[in-house]
Short mmCIF file of C-alpha atoms in Angstrom, two decimals:
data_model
loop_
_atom_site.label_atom_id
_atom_site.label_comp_id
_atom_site.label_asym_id
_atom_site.label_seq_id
_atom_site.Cartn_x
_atom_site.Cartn_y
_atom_site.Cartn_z
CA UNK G 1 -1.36 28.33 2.05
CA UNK G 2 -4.96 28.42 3.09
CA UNK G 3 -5.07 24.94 4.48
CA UNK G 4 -1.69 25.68 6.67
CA UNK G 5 -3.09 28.53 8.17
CA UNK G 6 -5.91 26.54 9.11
CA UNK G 7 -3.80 23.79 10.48
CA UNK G 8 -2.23 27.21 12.91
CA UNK G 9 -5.36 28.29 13.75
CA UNK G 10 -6.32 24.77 15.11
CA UNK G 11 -3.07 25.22 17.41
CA UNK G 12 -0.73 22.86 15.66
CA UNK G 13 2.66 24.83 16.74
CA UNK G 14 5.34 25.50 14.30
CA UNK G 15 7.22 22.00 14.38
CA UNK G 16 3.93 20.42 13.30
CA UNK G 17 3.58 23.09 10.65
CA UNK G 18 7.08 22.29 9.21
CA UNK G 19 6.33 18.61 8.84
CA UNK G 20 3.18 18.97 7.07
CA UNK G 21 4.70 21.44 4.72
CA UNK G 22 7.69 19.36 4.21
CA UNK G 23 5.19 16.37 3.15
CA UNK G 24 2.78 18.50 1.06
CA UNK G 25 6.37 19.51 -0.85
CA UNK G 26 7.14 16.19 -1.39
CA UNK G 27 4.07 14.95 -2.12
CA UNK G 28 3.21 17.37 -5.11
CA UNK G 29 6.45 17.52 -5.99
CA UNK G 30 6.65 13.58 -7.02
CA UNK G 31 3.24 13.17 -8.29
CA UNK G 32 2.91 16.41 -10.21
CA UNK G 33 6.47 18.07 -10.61
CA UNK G 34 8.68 17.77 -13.04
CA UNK G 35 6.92 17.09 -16.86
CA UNK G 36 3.55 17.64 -15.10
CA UNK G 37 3.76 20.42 -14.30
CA UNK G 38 1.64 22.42 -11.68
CA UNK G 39 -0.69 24.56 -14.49
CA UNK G 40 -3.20 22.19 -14.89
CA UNK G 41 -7.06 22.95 -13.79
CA UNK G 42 -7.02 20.41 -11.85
CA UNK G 43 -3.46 21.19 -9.69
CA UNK G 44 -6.13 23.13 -6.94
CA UNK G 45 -7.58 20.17 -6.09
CA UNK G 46 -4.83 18.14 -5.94
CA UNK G 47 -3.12 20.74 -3.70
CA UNK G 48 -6.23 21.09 -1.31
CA UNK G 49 -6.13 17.63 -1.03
CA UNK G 50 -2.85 17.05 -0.24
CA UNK G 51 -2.98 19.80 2.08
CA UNK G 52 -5.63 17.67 4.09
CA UNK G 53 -3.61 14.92 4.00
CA UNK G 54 -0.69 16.42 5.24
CA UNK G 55 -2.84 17.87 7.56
CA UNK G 56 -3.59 14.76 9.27
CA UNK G 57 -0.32 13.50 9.40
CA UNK G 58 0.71 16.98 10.80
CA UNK G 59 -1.63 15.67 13.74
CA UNK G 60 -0.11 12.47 13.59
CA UNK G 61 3.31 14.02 15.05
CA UNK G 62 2.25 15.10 18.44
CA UNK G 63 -0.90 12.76 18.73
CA UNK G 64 1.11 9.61 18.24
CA UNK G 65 2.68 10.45 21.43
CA UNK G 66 -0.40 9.76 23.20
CA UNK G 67 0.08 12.35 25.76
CA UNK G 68 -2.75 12.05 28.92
CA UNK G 69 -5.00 14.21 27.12
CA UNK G 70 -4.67 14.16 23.33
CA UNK G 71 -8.36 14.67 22.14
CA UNK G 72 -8.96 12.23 20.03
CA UNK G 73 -10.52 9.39 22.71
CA UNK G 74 -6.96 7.74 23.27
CA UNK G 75 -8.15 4.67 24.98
CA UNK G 76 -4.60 3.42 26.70
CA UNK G 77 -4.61 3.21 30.60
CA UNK G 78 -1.19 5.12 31.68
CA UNK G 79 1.15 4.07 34.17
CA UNK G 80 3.27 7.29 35.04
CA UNK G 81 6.90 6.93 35.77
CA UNK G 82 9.16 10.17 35.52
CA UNK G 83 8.67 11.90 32.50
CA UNK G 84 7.21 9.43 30.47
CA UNK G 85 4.16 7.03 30.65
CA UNK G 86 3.48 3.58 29.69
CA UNK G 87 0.52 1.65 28.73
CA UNK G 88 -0.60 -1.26 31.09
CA UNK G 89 -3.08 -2.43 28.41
CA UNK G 90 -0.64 -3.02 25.97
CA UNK G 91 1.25 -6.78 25.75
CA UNK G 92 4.55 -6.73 28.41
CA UNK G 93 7.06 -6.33 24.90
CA UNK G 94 5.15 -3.47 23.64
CA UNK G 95 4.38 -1.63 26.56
CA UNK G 96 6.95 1.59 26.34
CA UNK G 97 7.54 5.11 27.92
CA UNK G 98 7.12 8.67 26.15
CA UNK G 99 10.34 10.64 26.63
CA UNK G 100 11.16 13.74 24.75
CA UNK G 101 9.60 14.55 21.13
CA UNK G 102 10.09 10.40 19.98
CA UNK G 103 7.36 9.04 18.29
CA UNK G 104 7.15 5.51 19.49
CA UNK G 105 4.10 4.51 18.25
CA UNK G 106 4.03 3.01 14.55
CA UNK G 107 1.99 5.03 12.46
CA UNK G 108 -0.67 2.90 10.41
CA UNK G 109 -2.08 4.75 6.91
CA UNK G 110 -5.69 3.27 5.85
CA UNK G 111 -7.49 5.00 3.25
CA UNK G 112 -10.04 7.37 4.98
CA UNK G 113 -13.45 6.78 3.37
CA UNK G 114 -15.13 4.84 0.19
CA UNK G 115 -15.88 0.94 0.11
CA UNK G 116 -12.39 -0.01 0.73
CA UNK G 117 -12.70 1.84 3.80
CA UNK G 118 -15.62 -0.31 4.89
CA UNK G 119 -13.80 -3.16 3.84
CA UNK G 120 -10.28 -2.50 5.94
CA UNK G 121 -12.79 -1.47 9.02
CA UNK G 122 -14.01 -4.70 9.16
CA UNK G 123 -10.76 -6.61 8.52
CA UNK G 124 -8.50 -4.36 10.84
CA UNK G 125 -11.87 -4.89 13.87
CA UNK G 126 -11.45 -9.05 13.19
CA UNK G 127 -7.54 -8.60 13.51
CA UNK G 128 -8.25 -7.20 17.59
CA UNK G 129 -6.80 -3.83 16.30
CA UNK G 130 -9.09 -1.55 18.93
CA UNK G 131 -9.28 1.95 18.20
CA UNK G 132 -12.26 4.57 17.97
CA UNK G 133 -12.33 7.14 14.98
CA UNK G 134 -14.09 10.29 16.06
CA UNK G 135 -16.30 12.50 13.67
CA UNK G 136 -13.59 14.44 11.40
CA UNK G 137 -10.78 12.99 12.71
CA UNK G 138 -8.88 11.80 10.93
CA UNK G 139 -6.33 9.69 13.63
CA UNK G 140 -7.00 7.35 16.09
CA UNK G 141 -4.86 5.28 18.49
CA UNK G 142 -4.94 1.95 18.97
CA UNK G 143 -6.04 1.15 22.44
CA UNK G 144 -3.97 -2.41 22.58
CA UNK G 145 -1.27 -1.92 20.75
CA UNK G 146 1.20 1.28 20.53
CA UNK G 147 -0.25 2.14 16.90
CA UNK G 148 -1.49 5.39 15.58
CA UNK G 149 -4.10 4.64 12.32
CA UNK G 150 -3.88 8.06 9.87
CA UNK G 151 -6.85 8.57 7.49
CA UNK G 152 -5.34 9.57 4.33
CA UNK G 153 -6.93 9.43 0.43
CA UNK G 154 -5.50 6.00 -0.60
CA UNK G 155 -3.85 7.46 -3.56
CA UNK G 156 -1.67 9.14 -1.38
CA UNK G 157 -0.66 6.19 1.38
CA UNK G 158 2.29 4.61 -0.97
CA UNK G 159 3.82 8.30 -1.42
CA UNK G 160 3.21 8.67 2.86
CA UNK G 161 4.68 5.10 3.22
CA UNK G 162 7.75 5.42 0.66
CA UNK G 163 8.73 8.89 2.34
CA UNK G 164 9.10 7.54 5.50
CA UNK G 165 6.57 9.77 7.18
CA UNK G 166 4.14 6.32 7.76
CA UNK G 167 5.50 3.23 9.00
CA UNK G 168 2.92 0.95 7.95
CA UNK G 169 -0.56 1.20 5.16
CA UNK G 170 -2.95 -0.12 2.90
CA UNK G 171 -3.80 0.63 -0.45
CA UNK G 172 -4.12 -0.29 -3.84
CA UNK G 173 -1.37 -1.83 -6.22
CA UNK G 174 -2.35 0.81 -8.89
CA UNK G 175 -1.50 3.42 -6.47
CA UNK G 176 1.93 1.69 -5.55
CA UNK G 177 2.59 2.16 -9.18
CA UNK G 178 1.27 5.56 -9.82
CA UNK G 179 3.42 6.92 -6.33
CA UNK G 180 6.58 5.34 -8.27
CA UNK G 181 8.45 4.94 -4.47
CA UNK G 182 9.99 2.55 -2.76
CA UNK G 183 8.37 0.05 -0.24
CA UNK G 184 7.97 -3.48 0.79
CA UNK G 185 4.68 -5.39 -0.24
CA UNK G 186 3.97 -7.38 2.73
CA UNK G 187 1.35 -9.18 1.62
CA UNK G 188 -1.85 -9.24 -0.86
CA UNK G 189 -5.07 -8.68 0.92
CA UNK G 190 -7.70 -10.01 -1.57
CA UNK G 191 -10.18 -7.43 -1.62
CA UNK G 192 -10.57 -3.96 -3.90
CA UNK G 193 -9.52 -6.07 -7.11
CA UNK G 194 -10.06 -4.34 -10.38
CA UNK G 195 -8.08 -3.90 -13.46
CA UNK G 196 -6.11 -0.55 -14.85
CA UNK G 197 -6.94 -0.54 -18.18
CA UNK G 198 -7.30 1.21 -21.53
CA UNK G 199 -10.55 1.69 -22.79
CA UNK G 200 -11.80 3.41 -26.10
CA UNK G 201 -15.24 4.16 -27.32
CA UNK G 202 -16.77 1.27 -28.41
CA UNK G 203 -16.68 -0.51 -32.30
CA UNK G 204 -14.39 2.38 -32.33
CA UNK G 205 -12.06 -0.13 -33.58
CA UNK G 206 -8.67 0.81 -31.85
CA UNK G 207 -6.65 -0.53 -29.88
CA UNK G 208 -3.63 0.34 -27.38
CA UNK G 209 -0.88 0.76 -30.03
CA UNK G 210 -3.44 2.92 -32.42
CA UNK G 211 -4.02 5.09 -29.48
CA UNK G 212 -0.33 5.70 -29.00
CA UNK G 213 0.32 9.28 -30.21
CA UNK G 214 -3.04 10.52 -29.58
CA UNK G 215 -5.06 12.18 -26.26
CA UNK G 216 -5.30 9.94 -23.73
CA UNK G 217 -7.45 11.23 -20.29
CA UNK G 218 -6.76 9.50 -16.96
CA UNK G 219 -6.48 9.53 -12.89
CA UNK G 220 -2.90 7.75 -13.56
CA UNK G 221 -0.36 9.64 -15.20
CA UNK G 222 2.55 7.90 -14.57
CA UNK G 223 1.85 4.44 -15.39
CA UNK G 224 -0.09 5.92 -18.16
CA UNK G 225 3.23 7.64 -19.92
CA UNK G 226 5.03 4.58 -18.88
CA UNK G 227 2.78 2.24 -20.79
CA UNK G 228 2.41 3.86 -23.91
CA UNK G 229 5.98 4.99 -24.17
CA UNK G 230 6.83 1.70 -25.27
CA UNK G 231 3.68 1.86 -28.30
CA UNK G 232 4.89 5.02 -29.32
CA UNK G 233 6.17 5.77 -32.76
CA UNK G 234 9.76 8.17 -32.78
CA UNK G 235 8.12 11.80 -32.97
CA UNK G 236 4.65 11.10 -31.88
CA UNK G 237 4.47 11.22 -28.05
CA UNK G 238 1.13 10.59 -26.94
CA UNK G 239 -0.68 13.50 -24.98
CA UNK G 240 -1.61 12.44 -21.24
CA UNK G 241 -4.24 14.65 -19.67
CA UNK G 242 -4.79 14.11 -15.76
CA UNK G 243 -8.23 14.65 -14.48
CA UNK G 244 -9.16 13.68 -10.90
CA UNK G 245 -12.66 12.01 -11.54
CA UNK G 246 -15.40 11.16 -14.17
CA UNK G 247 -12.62 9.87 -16.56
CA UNK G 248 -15.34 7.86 -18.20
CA UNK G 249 -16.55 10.88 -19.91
CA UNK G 250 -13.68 12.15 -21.58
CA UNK G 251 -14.46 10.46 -25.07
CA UNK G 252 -17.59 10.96 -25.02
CA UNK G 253 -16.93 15.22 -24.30
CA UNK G 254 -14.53 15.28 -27.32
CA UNK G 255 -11.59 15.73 -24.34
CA UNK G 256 -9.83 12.00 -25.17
CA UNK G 257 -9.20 9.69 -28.10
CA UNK G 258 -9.17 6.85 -25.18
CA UNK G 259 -8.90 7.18 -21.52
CA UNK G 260 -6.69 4.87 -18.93
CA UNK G 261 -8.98 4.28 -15.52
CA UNK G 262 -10.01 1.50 -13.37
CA UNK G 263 -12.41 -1.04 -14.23
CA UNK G 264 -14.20 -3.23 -11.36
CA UNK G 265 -17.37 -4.68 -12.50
CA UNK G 266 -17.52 -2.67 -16.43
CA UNK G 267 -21.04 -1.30 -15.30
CA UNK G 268 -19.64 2.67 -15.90
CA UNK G 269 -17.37 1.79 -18.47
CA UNK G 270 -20.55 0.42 -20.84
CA UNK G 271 -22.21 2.92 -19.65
CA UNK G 272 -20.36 5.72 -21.30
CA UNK G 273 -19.69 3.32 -24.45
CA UNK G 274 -16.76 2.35 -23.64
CA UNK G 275 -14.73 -0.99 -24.23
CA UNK G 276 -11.55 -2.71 -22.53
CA UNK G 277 -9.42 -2.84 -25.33
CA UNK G 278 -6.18 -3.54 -23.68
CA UNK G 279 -5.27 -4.43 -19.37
CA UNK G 280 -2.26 -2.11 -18.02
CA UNK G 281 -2.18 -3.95 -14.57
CA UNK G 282 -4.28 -6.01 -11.97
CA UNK G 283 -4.47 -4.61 -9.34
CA UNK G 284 -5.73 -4.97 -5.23
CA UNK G 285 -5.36 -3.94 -1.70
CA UNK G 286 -2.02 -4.54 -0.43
CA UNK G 287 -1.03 -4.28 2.63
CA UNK G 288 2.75 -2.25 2.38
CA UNK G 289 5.54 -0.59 4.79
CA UNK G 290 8.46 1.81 4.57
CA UNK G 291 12.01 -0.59 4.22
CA UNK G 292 13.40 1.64 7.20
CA UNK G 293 10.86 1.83 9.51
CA UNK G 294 11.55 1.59 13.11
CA UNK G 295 8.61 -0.65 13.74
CA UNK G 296 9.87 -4.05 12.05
CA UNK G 297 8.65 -6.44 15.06
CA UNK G 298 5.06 -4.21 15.05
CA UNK G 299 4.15 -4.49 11.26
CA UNK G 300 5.30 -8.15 11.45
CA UNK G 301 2.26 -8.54 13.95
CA UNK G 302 0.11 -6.65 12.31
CA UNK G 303 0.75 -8.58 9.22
CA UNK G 304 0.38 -11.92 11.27
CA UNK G 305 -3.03 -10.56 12.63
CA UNK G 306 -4.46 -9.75 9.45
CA UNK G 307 -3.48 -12.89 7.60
CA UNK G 308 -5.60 -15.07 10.58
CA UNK G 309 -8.36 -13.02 9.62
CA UNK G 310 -8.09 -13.57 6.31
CA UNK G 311 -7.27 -17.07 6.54
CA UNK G 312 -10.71 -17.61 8.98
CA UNK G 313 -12.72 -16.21 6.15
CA UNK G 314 -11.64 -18.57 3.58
CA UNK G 315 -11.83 -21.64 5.84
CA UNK G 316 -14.21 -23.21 7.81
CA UNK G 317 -14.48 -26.61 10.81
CA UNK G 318 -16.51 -29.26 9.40
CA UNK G 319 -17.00 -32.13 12.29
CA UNK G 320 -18.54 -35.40 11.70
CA UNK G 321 -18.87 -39.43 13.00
CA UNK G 322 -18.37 -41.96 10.75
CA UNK G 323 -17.70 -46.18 10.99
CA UNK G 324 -13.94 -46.87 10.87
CA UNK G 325 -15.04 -49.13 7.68
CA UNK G 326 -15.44 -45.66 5.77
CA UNK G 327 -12.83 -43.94 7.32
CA UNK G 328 -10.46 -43.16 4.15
CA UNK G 329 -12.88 -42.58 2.03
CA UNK G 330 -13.90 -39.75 3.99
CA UNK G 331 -10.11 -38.71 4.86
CA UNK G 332 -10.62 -38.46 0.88
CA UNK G 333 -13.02 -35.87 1.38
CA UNK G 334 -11.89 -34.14 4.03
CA UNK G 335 -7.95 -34.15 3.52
CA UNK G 336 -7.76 -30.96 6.00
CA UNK G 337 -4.82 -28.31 5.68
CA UNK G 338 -2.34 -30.60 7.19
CA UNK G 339 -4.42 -33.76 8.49
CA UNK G 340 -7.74 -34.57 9.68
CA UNK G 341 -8.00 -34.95 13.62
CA UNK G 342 -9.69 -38.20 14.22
CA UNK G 343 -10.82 -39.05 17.61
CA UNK G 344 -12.17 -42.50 18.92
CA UNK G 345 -15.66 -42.71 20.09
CA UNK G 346 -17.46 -45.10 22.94
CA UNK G 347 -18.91 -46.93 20.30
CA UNK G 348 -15.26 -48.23 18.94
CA UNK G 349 -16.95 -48.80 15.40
CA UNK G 350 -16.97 -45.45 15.04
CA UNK G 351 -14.77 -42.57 14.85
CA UNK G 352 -15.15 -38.92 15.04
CA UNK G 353 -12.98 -36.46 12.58
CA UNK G 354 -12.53 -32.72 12.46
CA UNK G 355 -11.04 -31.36 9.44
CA UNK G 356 -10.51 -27.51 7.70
CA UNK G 357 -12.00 -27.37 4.19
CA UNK G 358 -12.10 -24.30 1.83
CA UNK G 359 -15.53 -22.50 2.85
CA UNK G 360 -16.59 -22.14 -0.78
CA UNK G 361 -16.87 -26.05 -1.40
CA UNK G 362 -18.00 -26.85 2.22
CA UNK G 363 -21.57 -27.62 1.15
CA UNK G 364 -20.62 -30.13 -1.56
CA UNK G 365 -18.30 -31.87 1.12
CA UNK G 366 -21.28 -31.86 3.34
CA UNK G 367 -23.17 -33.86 0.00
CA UNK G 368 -20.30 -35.98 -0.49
CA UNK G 369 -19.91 -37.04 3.50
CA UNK G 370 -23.50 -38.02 3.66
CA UNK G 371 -22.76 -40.03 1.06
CA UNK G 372 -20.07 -42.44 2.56
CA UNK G 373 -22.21 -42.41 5.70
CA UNK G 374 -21.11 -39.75 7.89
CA UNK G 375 -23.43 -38.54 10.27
CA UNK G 376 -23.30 -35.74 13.19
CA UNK G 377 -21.75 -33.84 10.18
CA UNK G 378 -21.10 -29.77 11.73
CA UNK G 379 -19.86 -27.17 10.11
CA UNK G 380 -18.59 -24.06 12.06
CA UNK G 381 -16.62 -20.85 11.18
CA UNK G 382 -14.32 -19.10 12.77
CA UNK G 383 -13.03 -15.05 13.80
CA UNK G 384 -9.69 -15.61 13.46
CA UNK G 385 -7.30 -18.87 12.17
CA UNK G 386 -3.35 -18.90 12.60
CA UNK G 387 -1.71 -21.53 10.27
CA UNK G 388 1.90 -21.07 12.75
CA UNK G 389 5.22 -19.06 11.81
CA UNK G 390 5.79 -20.45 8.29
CA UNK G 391 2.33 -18.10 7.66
#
């Protein structure tokens, strides 16, 4: 209640109001309702934090309009016609006209701070996605493309996404899970991987199936029940507490027999003396979008953009001379993603060749290209690398 009447007092009128209330419902309603519950100690938090995120998607409603003046440093240059307005920085088939109360602009959900933030920063800046993010905002417009990026907690994208109420986000696979909705994985983005797993204290000697039946603390209460509903023994369901941080201290408090949490690099899980003694799910960022958006051409571009940038970062140019005598061996080395480009030289001895290899064995094919008596031999990265439709 508190954080509407905050959202009114920052003049969101009463449409706005209904939406974010609407998503807060469903929100708490399909992570926490239902055998949950809403007693819980930690059910405050989760509401306040919902409330925020409803909050910004509250903003999302008029601001993805990009009227002339929407606060938030909307960077299009408008072209008014009538009623409406277009964009003449935006490509000819995306450039559109604001009519009415339709939201035409695809709305984009990126988790709003922590490393994975960093990490989508950088990847959405090398996919040309343009947009400023102002100091406790928490949406932004795209200034070359008719997108609106929302902020949210990534735990809470998937459940945004599934609802319909964002077209487009990234997030993790364990929080695909833990939402339990519906939506299309568009593609794996290779970053933010870590397992879900079970961990108990350590030379404890159990395992997941002894823990079955007993208190189990963790951030992921759905997958959790789901996983250990199939260990249980007939009369002995196993108790699943939900805590919203610091899971690694559970056992150690006398709160948990075991807890379920992520585990990236083990540091905090030894730690707290702690051991993996069983893997619920891999898990990474994922890249994800509602079945029914309106936006299908949009998110198929988006999802173009960020696989060249992904692609670039795996591959790299390497450029080189060498005799036509050693020509296949080096072809050997440097097989390219479809073919090496070999060009002839002055000097018809000799032959120059351009070729993609993986970046993380370029400096061996460097080594091996000496060897066969390449010379001239370049090596050169790129921002961005399309591999064509079949991508």
């Amino acid at each position: 209640e508190t954080g509407l009447k905050s959202l009114a007092a920052r003049g969101f009128g009463s449409a706005a109001l209904g939406m974010a209330t609407q998503s807060l419902a469903r929100l708490l309603s399909r992570r926490w309702g239902g055998q949950w519950g809403g007693s819980g100690p930690w059910f405050p938090r989760a509401a306040a934090g919902a409330v925020a995120s409803a909050g910004a998607l509250c903003a999302a409603g008029p601001a993805a309009r990009c009227s002339r003046d929407d606060g938030h440093g909307h960077g299009h240059v408008h072209q008014h016609s009538g009623d409406g307005h277009a964009h003449s920085s935006m490509p000819d088939k995306f450039n559109h006209e604001h009519v009415g109360s339709d939201r035409l602009h695809l709305v984009f959900g990126v988790p709003k701070k922590g490393r994975l933030y960093e990490q989508i920063k950088k990847m959405l800046e090398g996919a040309g996605i343009d947009y400023t993010r102002k100091d406790r905002i928490d949406i932004a417009h795209c200034n070359n493309l008719p997108i609106s990026i929302v902020f949210l907690p990534a735990k809470d994208i998937a459940t945004y996404v599934g609802e319909g109420d964002v077209d487009l986000g990234i997030t993790g696979e364990d929080c695909v899970a833990e939402s339990d909705v519906s939506v299309k994985v568009l593609m794996a983005l290779g970053i933010g991987k870590c397992n879900l797993s079970v961990q108990a204290p350590k030379d404890s000697g159990l395992n997941a199936a002894s823990l079955a039946g007993k208190r189990i603390v963790t951030s992921f209460p759905v997958i959790t029940q789901k996983y250990f509903a199939e260990l249980e023994k007939p009369g002995s369901p196993t108790h699943i507490k939900c805590i919203s941080g610091s899971v690694e201290a559970a056992c150690g408090l006398g709160l948990a027999d075991g807890i379920v949490d992520l585990v990236e690099t083990g540091t905090t899980m030894r730690a707290a003396g702690l051991e993996e003694v069983s893997v619920v799910m891999k898990s990474q960022a994922v890249l994800i979008m509602n079945p029914h958006s309106k936006h299908p051409e949009l998110c198929e571009v988006i999802r173009r953009r960020l696989a060249g940038y992904l692609t670039a970062q795996r591959w790299v140019m390497v450029t080189y001379n060498v005799h036509r005598f050693n020509l296949k061996l080096a072809e050997k080395i440097t097989p390219g993603k479809t073919s090496p480009s070999v060009q002839p030289l002055e000097d018809k001895n000799w032959v120059a060749v351009a070729a993609l290899v993986p970046k993380s064995e370029a400096a061996s094919i460097m080594d091996e290209l000496e060897n066969v008596g390449a010379k001239d031999i370049l090596l050169t990265s790129f921002l961005h690398l399309r591999d064509g439709p079949s991508q």
